[in-house]
Amino acid sequence: MKTIVIGAGILGLTAAYSLTERGHEVVLLEKEAPFAGASHRSFAWLNANNKFPESYYRINREGLEEHKHLQAHLPSDRTWLHPSGNLLVDFGETRPDTYAKRVRDADGMGYPVETVDRARLRELEPTVQWPDELDEALFYPEESWLDNDVLGEELLRVLADRGVEPRIAEVVRIDSDESGARVELSDGSRIAADSVVVATGSWSRELAAASGMFIPVADLAEQSTRTHSLLGLTKPVDIPLQRIIISDRVNVRPRHDGRMWVQVARIEERVAEGEDPQMLAEVAAVMEQELESLFGRPVAMEKVIYSGRSFPEDGHSIVGFLDEARKVYAVVTHSGMTLGPLFGRLTVEELEGRESALLADFRPSRFSGGAVESADFDYFIGRQ
Ligand SMILES: Cc1cc2nc3c(=O)[nH]c(=O)nc-3n(C[C@H](O)[C@H](O)[C@H](O)COP(=O)(O)OP(=O)(O)OC[C@H]3O[C@@H](n4cnc5c(N)ncnc54)[C@H](O)[C@@H]3O)c2cc1C
């Protein structure tokens, strides 16, 4: 089977990788550069935490397992998956209620979570200056942080070894019939294949519309917490943080190069101001304050990125065939870092004709009535 994959973000690369694993021919088209979109500016916390309904939890949980498989089987000596767990902390007065609800929700799904006392908290993350009044936190042992840029590089390297190099070209239209699918590029040329995978993130709505199809992803022109996030990157620091910390004050996680990714929930609403340098500088200052209070020493920010999400209007993944001929397959989602390797494998299985029950709730056909209910992005204490 010859497949055109449009988009070289995490979802396009994992689909291309899985296709070549199964011996299929791949043409990978990318309009700007690999990882030019959301995939290079992602917090990349792999989790099934606080994800509802059960079917959405289930795919995210399977997503965690698929990452372990990919780390073990991709021919590479580099490490991108860091399964060191996540500490969820409520520093405020709502702590007992937050923890009770989160434990109840996790238990209801069978998702591992432990309540940890101060001594254990210090043991798990001795580098943090935990305040005296913080008596407990929650520890999610199955969660990981992902060096997304390392994974991207390794997927590209393995694809190149298999003869697949991303071609820089913008697709402007897709069409299909029983005989196969074709894409038209911005220079007017056309490429034909047996099938097309649309992995174009937040650009998917536009491309689908030009092709007479429908992928309702929130429009980046909206500038809300559904569509954007303020993602901070520190300068390299000598702080041996091991785990992800998700809290009501600051979210922080390490990276392979000594930098840390940072988010501060209470200032996320400033995305409504647009990509304003003054606002980004003020956000960086707030992040520095939060990090100093967490680590008891100054941590300098390198930059704050005004980062666009690819957020399906109803908040849930859009995975499956878009056309009657079943030649054009969409794979568009938020939580794409968690879901990428799983969706890559399932995309190939479905293109080969093996339908996955896991994806039943996430079909593009759920929007066929035209009306789409927009979901809010409930940001407090981590939902990525
Ligand atoms: C701030 C932030 C934090 C996040 N945190 C997490 C997290 O903690 N955990 C998690 O699991 N997920 C997280 N996510 C979500 C995750 O990063 C995304 O779901 C994922 O990166 C989407 O990948 P993608 O491949 O679909 O899209 P993208 O990475 O955006 O890639 C799409 C690619 O398609 C290309 N393209 C678009 N149109 C065309 C065209 N017409 N022709 C050719 N090429 C085209 C683009 O140039 C781009 O390279 C976060 C996202 C953001 C923004």
CSV table of C-alpha atoms and ligand atoms in Angstrom, one decimal:
chain,number,residue,atom,x,y,z
A,1,MET,CA,0.0,0.0,0.0
A,2,LYS,CA,1.3,3.5,-0.8
A,3,THR,CA,0.2,6.1,1.7
A,4,ILE,CA,0.6,9.9,1.7
A,5,VAL,CA,1.1,11.2,5.2
A,6,ILE,CA,0.4,15.0,5.4
A,7,GLY,CA,2.1,16.7,8.4
A,8,ALA,CA,5.3,15.8,10.1
A,9,GLY,CA,4.3,16.5,13.8
A,10,ILE,CA,4.2,13.7,16.3
A,11,LEU,CA,1.0,12.1,14.7
A,12,GLY,CA,2.3,12.2,11.2
A,13,LEU,CA,5.7,10.8,12.2
A,14,THR,CA,4.3,8.0,14.3
A,15,ALA,CA,1.9,7.1,11.5
A,16,ALA,CA,4.7,7.1,8.9
A,17,TYR,CA,6.9,5.0,11.3
A,18,SER,CA,4.1,2.4,11.8
A,19,LEU,CA,3.3,2.2,8.1
A,20,THR,CA,7.0,1.5,7.3
A,21,GLU,CA,7.2,-1.0,10.1
A,22,ARG,CA,4.5,-2.9,8.2
A,23,GLY,CA,6.4,-2.6,4.9
A,24,HIS,CA,4.1,0.0,3.3
A,25,GLU,CA,5.4,2.8,1.0
A,26,VAL,CA,5.1,6.3,2.5
A,27,VAL,CA,5.3,9.8,1.0
A,28,LEU,CA,5.6,12.3,3.9
A,29,LEU,CA,4.6,15.9,3.1
A,30,GLU,CA,5.2,18.8,5.4
A,31,LYS,CA,4.5,22.4,4.6
A,32,GLU,CA,7.1,24.0,6.8
A,33,ALA,CA,9.5,21.7,8.7
A,34,PRO,CA,9.2,18.5,10.8
A,35,PHE,CA,7.9,19.4,14.3
A,36,ALA,CA,7.0,23.0,13.1
A,37,GLY,CA,3.6,22.9,14.9
A,38,ALA,CA,2.4,22.0,18.4
A,39,SER,CA,4.7,19.0,18.7
A,40,HIS,CA,7.8,21.1,19.3
A,41,ARG,CA,6.2,23.4,21.9
A,42,SER,CA,4.4,20.8,24.1
A,43,PHE,CA,4.6,20.2,27.8
A,44,ALA,CA,4.6,16.5,26.8
A,45,TRP,CA,3.4,15.0,30.0
A,46,LEU,CA,2.2,11.5,29.2
A,47,ASN,CA,-0.9,10.7,31.2
A,48,ALA,CA,-4.4,9.4,31.4
A,49,ASN,CA,-5.1,11.6,34.4
A,50,ASN,CA,-8.5,13.3,34.8
A,51,LYS,CA,-9.5,12.2,31.3
A,52,PHE,CA,-13.1,11.4,30.7
A,53,PRO,CA,-15.3,9.7,29.6
A,54,GLU,CA,-14.0,6.1,30.1
A,55,SER,CA,-13.3,5.6,26.4
A,56,TYR,CA,-11.0,8.7,26.3
A,57,TYR,CA,-9.3,7.5,29.5
A,58,ARG,CA,-8.8,4.0,27.9
A,59,ILE,CA,-7.0,5.3,24.8
A,60,ASN,CA,-4.8,7.5,26.9
A,61,ARG,CA,-4.0,4.6,29.2
A,62,GLU,CA,-3.2,2.4,26.1
A,63,GLY,CA,-1.1,5.3,24.8
A,64,LEU,CA,1.2,5.1,27.9
A,65,GLU,CA,1.8,1.4,27.2
A,66,GLU,CA,2.5,2.0,23.5
A,67,HIS,CA,5.2,4.5,24.4
A,68,LYS,CA,7.0,1.8,26.4
A,69,HIS,CA,6.8,-0.5,23.4
A,70,LEU,CA,8.2,2.3,21.1
A,71,GLN,CA,11.1,3.1,23.5
A,72,ALA,CA,12.0,-0.6,23.6
A,73,HIS,CA,11.6,-1.4,19.9
A,74,LEU,CA,12.6,1.7,17.9
A,75,PRO,CA,16.1,1.0,16.7
A,76,SER,CA,17.9,3.7,18.7
A,77,ASP,CA,20.3,4.0,21.7
A,78,ARG,CA,18.7,7.3,22.9
A,79,THR,CA,16.2,7.7,25.7
A,80,TRP,CA,13.1,9.9,25.2
A,81,LEU,CA,10.6,8.3,27.6
A,82,HIS,CA,11.1,9.1,31.3
A,83,PRO,CA,8.6,7.0,33.3
A,84,SER,CA,9.4,8.6,36.7
A,85,GLY,CA,5.9,9.5,37.7
A,86,ASN,CA,4.0,12.7,38.4
A,87,LEU,CA,3.5,14.5,41.7
A,88,LEU,CA,0.2,16.3,41.8
A,89,VAL,CA,0.1,19.0,44.5
A,90,ASP,CA,-2.6,21.4,45.7
A,91,PHE,CA,-0.8,24.1,47.8
A,92,GLY,CA,-4.0,25.8,48.7
A,93,GLU,CA,-6.9,25.3,51.2
A,94,THR,CA,-8.9,23.2,48.8
A,95,ARG,CA,-6.2,20.4,49.1
A,96,PRO,CA,-8.3,17.8,50.9
A,97,ASP,CA,-11.2,18.1,48.4
A,98,THR,CA,-8.9,18.1,45.4
A,99,TYR,CA,-7.1,15.0,46.5
A,100,ALA,CA,-10.3,13.2,47.6
A,101,LYS,CA,-11.9,13.8,44.2
A,102,ARG,CA,-8.8,12.9,42.2
A,103,VAL,CA,-8.3,9.6,44.2
A,104,ARG,CA,-12.0,8.8,43.7
A,105,ASP,CA,-11.8,9.4,40.0
A,106,ALA,CA,-8.6,7.5,39.6
A,107,ASP,CA,-9.8,4.5,41.6
A,108,GLY,CA,-13.0,4.5,39.6
A,109,MET,CA,-11.0,4.0,36.4
A,110,GLY,CA,-8.4,1.6,38.0
A,111,TYR,CA,-5.7,4.3,37.4
A,112,PRO,CA,-2.8,3.9,39.9
A,113,VAL,CA,-2.4,6.8,42.4
A,114,GLU,CA,-0.8,7.0,45.8
A,115,THR,CA,-1.2,9.5,48.6
A,116,VAL,CA,2.3,10.4,49.8
A,117,ASP,CA,3.2,12.1,53.1
A,118,ARG,CA,5.9,14.8,53.5
A,119,ALA,CA,8.7,12.3,54.2
A,120,ARG,CA,7.9,10.4,51.0
A,121,LEU,CA,7.5,13.6,49.1
A,122,ARG,CA,11.0,14.7,50.2
A,123,GLU,CA,12.4,11.3,49.2
A,124,LEU,CA,10.7,11.5,45.8
A,125,GLU,CA,11.8,15.0,45.0
A,126,PRO,CA,14.5,16.2,47.4
A,127,THR,CA,15.4,19.2,45.2
A,128,VAL,CA,12.0,21.0,45.9
A,129,GLN,CA,11.6,23.2,49.0
A,130,TRP,CA,8.3,21.7,50.0
A,131,PRO,CA,6.5,24.2,52.3
A,132,ASP,CA,6.0,23.2,56.0
A,133,GLU,CA,2.3,23.3,55.8
A,134,LEU,CA,2.2,20.8,52.8
A,135,ASP,CA,1.3,17.5,54.5
A,136,GLU,CA,0.4,15.4,51.5
A,137,ALA,CA,0.5,15.1,47.7
A,138,LEU,CA,-0.6,12.6,45.1
A,139,PHE,CA,1.8,10.4,43.2
A,140,TYR,CA,0.9,8.9,39.8
A,141,PRO,CA,3.6,6.3,39.2
A,142,GLU,CA,2.5,5.3,35.7
A,143,GLU,CA,3.0,8.8,34.2
A,144,SER,CA,6.0,9.9,32.2
A,145,TRP,CA,7.6,13.0,30.7
A,146,LEU,CA,8.7,12.8,27.1
A,147,ASP,CA,11.7,14.4,25.4
A,148,ASN,CA,9.5,15.1,22.4
A,149,ASP,CA,12.3,16.6,20.3
A,150,VAL,CA,14.5,13.5,20.9
A,151,LEU,CA,11.6,11.2,19.9
A,152,GLY,CA,11.0,13.4,16.8
A,153,GLU,CA,14.7,13.3,15.8
A,154,GLU,CA,14.8,9.5,16.2
A,155,LEU,CA,11.6,8.9,14.2
A,156,LEU,CA,13.0,11.0,11.4
A,157,ARG,CA,16.3,9.2,11.5
A,158,VAL,CA,14.6,5.7,11.3
A,159,LEU,CA,12.3,6.9,8.5
A,160,ALA,CA,15.4,8.2,6.6
A,161,ASP,CA,17.0,4.8,7.1
A,162,ARG,CA,13.9,3.3,5.5
A,163,GLY,CA,14.1,5.8,2.6
A,164,VAL,CA,11.4,8.2,3.8
A,165,GLU,CA,12.5,11.8,3.9
A,166,PRO,CA,9.9,14.6,4.6
A,167,ARG,CA,9.3,16.5,1.4
A,168,ILE,CA,8.6,20.3,2.1
A,169,ALA,CA,5.3,20.8,0.2
A,170,GLU,CA,1.9,22.3,1.2
A,171,VAL,CA,-1.1,20.2,0.4
A,172,VAL,CA,-4.1,22.4,-0.6
A,173,ARG,CA,-6.7,19.7,-1.5
A,174,ILE,CA,-7.4,16.0,-1.2
A,175,ASP,CA,-9.8,13.9,-3.2
A,176,SER,CA,-10.6,10.2,-3.3
A,177,ASP,CA,-12.7,7.5,-5.0
A,178,GLU,CA,-12.8,3.8,-5.1
A,179,SER,CA,-9.4,3.6,-6.9
A,180,GLY,CA,-7.4,5.6,-4.3
A,181,ALA,CA,-6.7,9.1,-3.1
A,182,ARG,CA,-4.8,12.1,-4.5
A,183,VAL,CA,-3.4,15.3,-3.1
A,184,GLU,CA,-2.9,18.6,-4.9
A,185,LEU,CA,0.1,20.7,-3.8
A,186,SER,CA,0.3,24.5,-3.7
A,187,ASP,CA,2.5,24.5,-6.9
A,188,GLY,CA,-0.4,22.8,-8.7
A,189,SER,CA,1.2,19.3,-8.9
A,190,ARG,CA,-0.6,16.2,-7.8
A,191,ILE,CA,0.5,12.9,-6.1
A,192,ALA,CA,-1.6,9.8,-6.2
A,193,ALA,CA,-1.6,6.9,-3.6
A,194,ASP,CA,-3.8,4.2,-2.2
A,195,SER,CA,-4.6,6.3,0.9
A,196,VAL,CA,-3.9,9.6,2.6
A,197,VAL,CA,-3.4,10.3,6.3
A,198,VAL,CA,-4.3,13.8,7.4
A,199,ALA,CA,-2.1,14.7,10.4
A,200,THR,CA,-2.1,18.4,10.1
A,201,GLY,CA,-3.0,19.4,13.7
A,202,SER,CA,-4.7,22.8,14.0
A,203,TRP,CA,-4.6,23.3,10.2
A,204,SER,CA,-6.8,20.3,9.6
A,205,ARG,CA,-10.1,22.2,9.5
A,206,GLU,CA,-8.9,24.4,6.7
A,207,LEU,CA,-7.4,21.6,4.6
A,208,ALA,CA,-10.5,19.4,5.1
A,209,ALA,CA,-12.9,22.3,4.2
A,210,ALA,CA,-10.9,22.9,0.9
A,211,SER,CA,-11.4,19.2,0.2
A,212,GLY,CA,-15.2,19.1,0.9
A,213,MET,CA,-14.6,17.3,4.3
A,214,PHE,CA,-15.1,18.3,7.9
A,215,ILE,CA,-12.6,18.2,10.8
A,216,PRO,CA,-13.8,20.6,13.5
A,217,VAL,CA,-10.6,21.7,15.3
A,218,ALA,CA,-10.8,25.0,17.3
A,219,ASP,CA,-9.6,27.9,15.2
A,220,LEU,CA,-6.3,29.4,16.4
A,221,ALA,CA,-7.8,32.9,15.6
A,222,GLU,CA,-9.9,32.3,18.8
A,223,GLN,CA,-7.0,33.0,21.2
A,224,SER,CA,-8.5,31.3,24.3
A,225,THR,CA,-7.2,28.7,26.7
A,226,ARG,CA,-8.7,26.1,24.4
A,227,THR,CA,-6.5,27.2,21.5
A,228,HIS,CA,-3.3,28.5,23.1
A,229,SER,CA,-1.1,28.0,26.2
A,230,LEU,CA,1.8,30.0,27.6
A,231,LEU,CA,4.6,27.5,27.7
A,232,GLY,CA,7.8,28.6,29.5
A,233,LEU,CA,11.3,27.2,28.8
A,234,THR,CA,14.0,27.9,31.4
A,235,LYS,CA,17.7,28.4,30.8
A,236,PRO,CA,19.8,25.3,31.6
A,237,VAL,CA,19.8,24.9,35.4
A,238,ASP,CA,21.7,22.7,37.8
A,239,ILE,CA,18.5,21.4,39.5
A,240,PRO,CA,18.2,17.6,39.4
A,241,LEU,CA,14.4,17.5,39.1
A,242,GLN,CA,13.3,13.9,38.3
A,243,ARG,CA,9.6,14.0,38.0
A,244,ILE,CA,6.7,16.1,36.6
A,245,ILE,CA,5.1,18.4,39.2
A,246,ILE,CA,1.6,19.4,38.4
A,247,SER,CA,0.1,21.9,40.9
A,248,ASP,CA,-2.2,24.8,41.3
A,249,ARG,CA,0.8,27.2,41.3
A,250,VAL,CA,3.2,25.9,38.7
A,251,ASN,CA,3.6,22.9,36.4
A,252,VAL,CA,7.2,22.0,35.8
A,253,ARG,CA,9.2,19.1,34.3
A,254,PRO,CA,12.8,18.4,33.4
A,255,ARG,CA,14.3,18.0,29.9
A,256,HIS,CA,17.3,16.2,28.5
A,257,ASP,CA,19.3,19.4,28.1
A,258,GLY,CA,19.0,20.8,31.7
A,259,ARG,CA,16.2,23.2,30.8
A,260,MET,CA,12.7,22.8,32.2
A,261,TRP,CA,9.2,23.3,30.7
A,262,VAL,CA,7.0,25.5,32.8
A,263,GLN,CA,3.3,26.4,32.9
A,264,VAL,CA,1.4,28.6,35.4
A,265,ALA,CA,-2.4,27.9,35.3
A,266,ARG,CA,-3.5,31.2,36.9
A,267,ILE,CA,-2.0,33.3,34.1
A,268,GLU,CA,-3.1,31.1,31.2
A,269,GLU,CA,-6.0,33.4,30.5
A,270,ARG,CA,-3.6,36.1,29.3
A,271,VAL,CA,-3.5,34.2,26.0
A,272,ALA,CA,-6.6,36.3,25.1
A,273,GLU,CA,-4.2,39.2,24.8
A,274,GLY,CA,-2.5,37.7,21.7
A,275,GLU,CA,1.2,37.2,21.2
A,276,ASP,CA,2.3,40.4,22.8
A,277,PRO,CA,6.0,40.7,23.8
A,278,GLN,CA,5.2,42.8,26.9
A,279,MET,CA,2.7,40.2,28.1
A,280,LEU,CA,5.2,37.3,27.5
A,281,ALA,CA,7.8,39.1,29.5
A,282,GLU,CA,5.4,39.6,32.4
A,283,VAL,CA,4.5,35.9,32.2
A,284,ALA,CA,8.2,35.0,32.3
A,285,ALA,CA,8.6,37.1,35.5
A,286,VAL,CA,5.7,35.2,37.1
A,287,MET,CA,7.2,31.9,36.1
A,288,GLU,CA,10.5,32.9,37.6
A,289,GLN,CA,8.8,33.9,40.9
A,290,GLU,CA,7.0,30.5,41.1
A,291,LEU,CA,10.1,28.6,40.3
A,292,GLU,CA,12.2,30.5,42.9
A,293,SER,CA,9.5,29.8,45.5
A,294,LEU,CA,9.5,26.0,44.5
A,295,PHE,CA,13.2,25.4,44.4
A,296,GLY,CA,14.4,28.1,46.9
A,297,ARG,CA,16.8,29.6,44.3
A,298,PRO,CA,16.5,31.7,41.2
A,299,VAL,CA,15.7,30.0,37.9
A,300,ALA,CA,16.0,32.2,34.8
A,301,MET,CA,13.5,31.8,31.9
A,302,GLU,CA,14.9,31.6,28.4
A,303,LYS,CA,11.6,32.3,26.7
A,304,VAL,CA,7.8,32.0,26.9
A,305,ILE,CA,6.1,30.5,23.9
A,306,TYR,CA,2.7,31.6,22.7
A,307,SER,CA,1.8,28.0,21.9
A,308,GLY,CA,-1.2,27.0,19.7
A,309,ARG,CA,-2.9,23.7,20.5
A,310,SER,CA,-4.7,21.4,18.1
A,311,PHE,CA,-7.9,21.1,20.1
A,312,PRO,CA,-10.9,19.3,18.5
A,313,GLU,CA,-14.0,21.4,19.2
A,314,ASP,CA,-15.6,18.8,21.5
A,315,GLY,CA,-12.3,18.1,23.3
A,316,HIS,CA,-11.9,14.6,22.0
A,317,SER,CA,-9.7,12.9,19.4
A,318,ILE,CA,-10.9,12.7,15.7
A,319,VAL,CA,-9.6,9.5,14.2
A,320,GLY,CA,-10.9,7.6,11.2
A,321,PHE,CA,-12.0,7.8,7.6
A,322,LEU,CA,-13.4,11.1,6.3
A,323,ASP,CA,-14.7,9.9,2.9
A,324,GLU,CA,-17.1,7.3,1.6
A,325,ALA,CA,-14.4,5.5,-0.3
A,326,ARG,CA,-12.5,5.0,3.0
A,327,LYS,CA,-9.2,6.2,1.5
A,328,VAL,CA,-8.7,9.5,3.5
A,329,TYR,CA,-7.9,9.0,7.2
A,330,ALA,CA,-7.8,11.7,9.8
A,331,VAL,CA,-5.7,11.6,13.0
A,332,VAL,CA,-6.2,14.8,14.9
A,333,THR,CA,-6.1,15.3,18.6
A,334,HIS,CA,-5.1,17.2,21.7
A,335,SER,CA,-3.0,15.0,24.1
A,336,GLY,CA,-1.2,14.0,20.9
A,337,MET,CA,2.1,13.4,22.8
A,338,THR,CA,0.4,10.7,24.9
A,339,LEU,CA,-1.6,9.3,22.0
A,340,GLY,CA,0.9,9.5,19.1
A,341,PRO,CA,2.5,6.0,19.1
A,342,LEU,CA,-0.9,4.3,19.8
A,343,PHE,CA,-2.6,6.3,17.0
A,344,GLY,CA,0.3,5.5,14.6
A,345,ARG,CA,-0.2,1.8,15.1
A,346,LEU,CA,-4.1,1.9,15.0
A,347,THR,CA,-4.0,4.1,11.8
A,348,VAL,CA,-2.1,1.4,10.0
A,349,GLU,CA,-4.3,-1.4,11.3
A,350,GLU,CA,-7.4,0.5,10.2
A,351,LEU,CA,-5.9,1.3,6.7
A,352,GLU,CA,-5.2,-2.4,6.4
A,353,GLY,CA,-8.9,-3.1,7.2
A,354,ARG,CA,-8.7,-4.1,10.9
A,355,GLU,CA,-11.1,-1.7,12.7
A,356,SER,CA,-10.2,-0.9,16.3
A,357,ALA,CA,-13.0,-0.9,18.9
A,358,LEU,CA,-10.9,1.5,21.0
A,359,LEU,CA,-11.6,4.2,18.5
A,360,ALA,CA,-15.4,3.7,18.3
A,361,ASP,CA,-16.2,7.0,20.2
A,362,PHE,CA,-13.8,9.1,18.2
A,363,ARG,CA,-15.0,8.8,14.6
A,364,PRO,CA,-15.2,11.9,12.4
A,365,SER,CA,-18.8,10.7,11.6
A,366,ARG,CA,-20.0,12.0,15.0
A,367,PHE,CA,-20.0,15.4,13.5
A,368,SER,CA,-22.0,14.5,10.5
A,369,GLY,CA,-25.1,16.4,11.7
A,370,GLY,CA,-23.1,19.6,11.4
A,371,ALA,CA,-23.7,20.9,14.9
A,372,VAL,CA,-20.6,20.7,17.1
A,373,GLU,CA,-20.7,21.4,20.9
A,374,SER,CA,-17.6,23.3,21.9
A,375,ALA,CA,-15.8,21.9,25.0
A,376,ASP,CA,-14.0,24.2,27.5
A,377,PHE,CA,-10.5,23.6,28.4
A,378,ASP,CA,-10.6,23.0,32.2
A,379,TYR,CA,-7.0,23.8,33.0
A,380,PHE,CA,-6.7,23.8,36.8
A,381,ILE,CA,-4.2,21.2,38.0
A,382,GLY,CA,-3.4,19.6,34.8
A,383,ARG,CA,-5.4,18.3,32.0
A,384,GLN,CA,-3.1,18.0,29.0
B,1,LIG,C1,1.4,24.1,25.2
B,1,LIG,C2,1.0,22.7,24.9
B,1,LIG,C3,1.1,21.8,25.9
B,1,LIG,C4,0.8,20.5,25.6
B,1,LIG,N1,1.0,19.5,26.6
B,1,LIG,C5,0.7,18.2,26.3
B,1,LIG,C6,0.9,17.2,27.3
B,1,LIG,O1,1.4,17.5,28.4
B,1,LIG,N2,0.7,15.9,27.0
B,1,LIG,C7,0.1,15.6,25.7
B,1,LIG,O2,-0.1,14.4,25.5
B,1,LIG,N3,-0.1,16.5,24.8
B,1,LIG,C8,0.1,17.8,25.0
B,1,LIG,N4,-0.1,18.8,24.1
B,1,LIG,C9,-0.8,18.4,22.8
B,1,LIG,C10,0.2,17.8,21.8
B,1,LIG,O3,1.4,18.6,21.8
B,1,LIG,C11,-0.4,17.9,20.5
B,1,LIG,O4,-1.7,17.1,20.5
B,1,LIG,C12,0.4,17.3,19.4
B,1,LIG,O5,1.7,17.9,19.3
B,1,LIG,C13,-0.3,17.4,18.0
B,1,LIG,O6,0.5,16.8,17.1
B,1,LIG,P1,0.2,16.8,15.5
B,1,LIG,O7,1.2,16.0,14.8
B,1,LIG,O8,-1.3,16.5,15.4
B,1,LIG,O9,0.2,18.4,15.1
B,1,LIG,P2,1.5,19.4,14.8
B,1,LIG,O10,2.6,19.1,15.7
B,1,LIG,O11,0.9,20.7,14.9
B,1,LIG,O12,1.9,19.0,13.4
B,1,LIG,C14,1.1,19.2,12.2
B,1,LIG,C15,2.1,19.4,11.1
B,1,LIG,O13,1.3,19.5,9.9
B,1,LIG,C16,1.9,20.5,9.0
B,1,LIG,N5,0.9,20.9,8.1
B,1,LIG,C17,-0.2,21.6,8.4
B,1,LIG,N6,-1.0,21.8,7.3
B,1,LIG,C18,-0.3,21.2,6.2
B,1,LIG,C19,-0.5,21.1,4.8
B,1,LIG,N7,-1.6,21.7,4.3
B,1,LIG,N8,0.4,20.5,4.1
B,1,LIG,C20,1.5,20.0,4.6
B,1,LIG,N9,1.8,20.1,5.9
B,1,LIG,C21,0.9,20.7,6.7
B,1,LIG,C22,2.4,21.6,10.0
B,1,LIG,O14,3.4,22.4,9.4
B,1,LIG,C23,2.9,20.7,11.2
B,1,LIG,O15,4.2,20.5,11.1
B,1,LIG,C24,0.2,20.1,24.3
B,1,LIG,C25,0.1,21.1,23.4
B,1,LIG,C26,0.5,22.4,23.6
B,1,LIG,C27,0.3,23.4,22.6
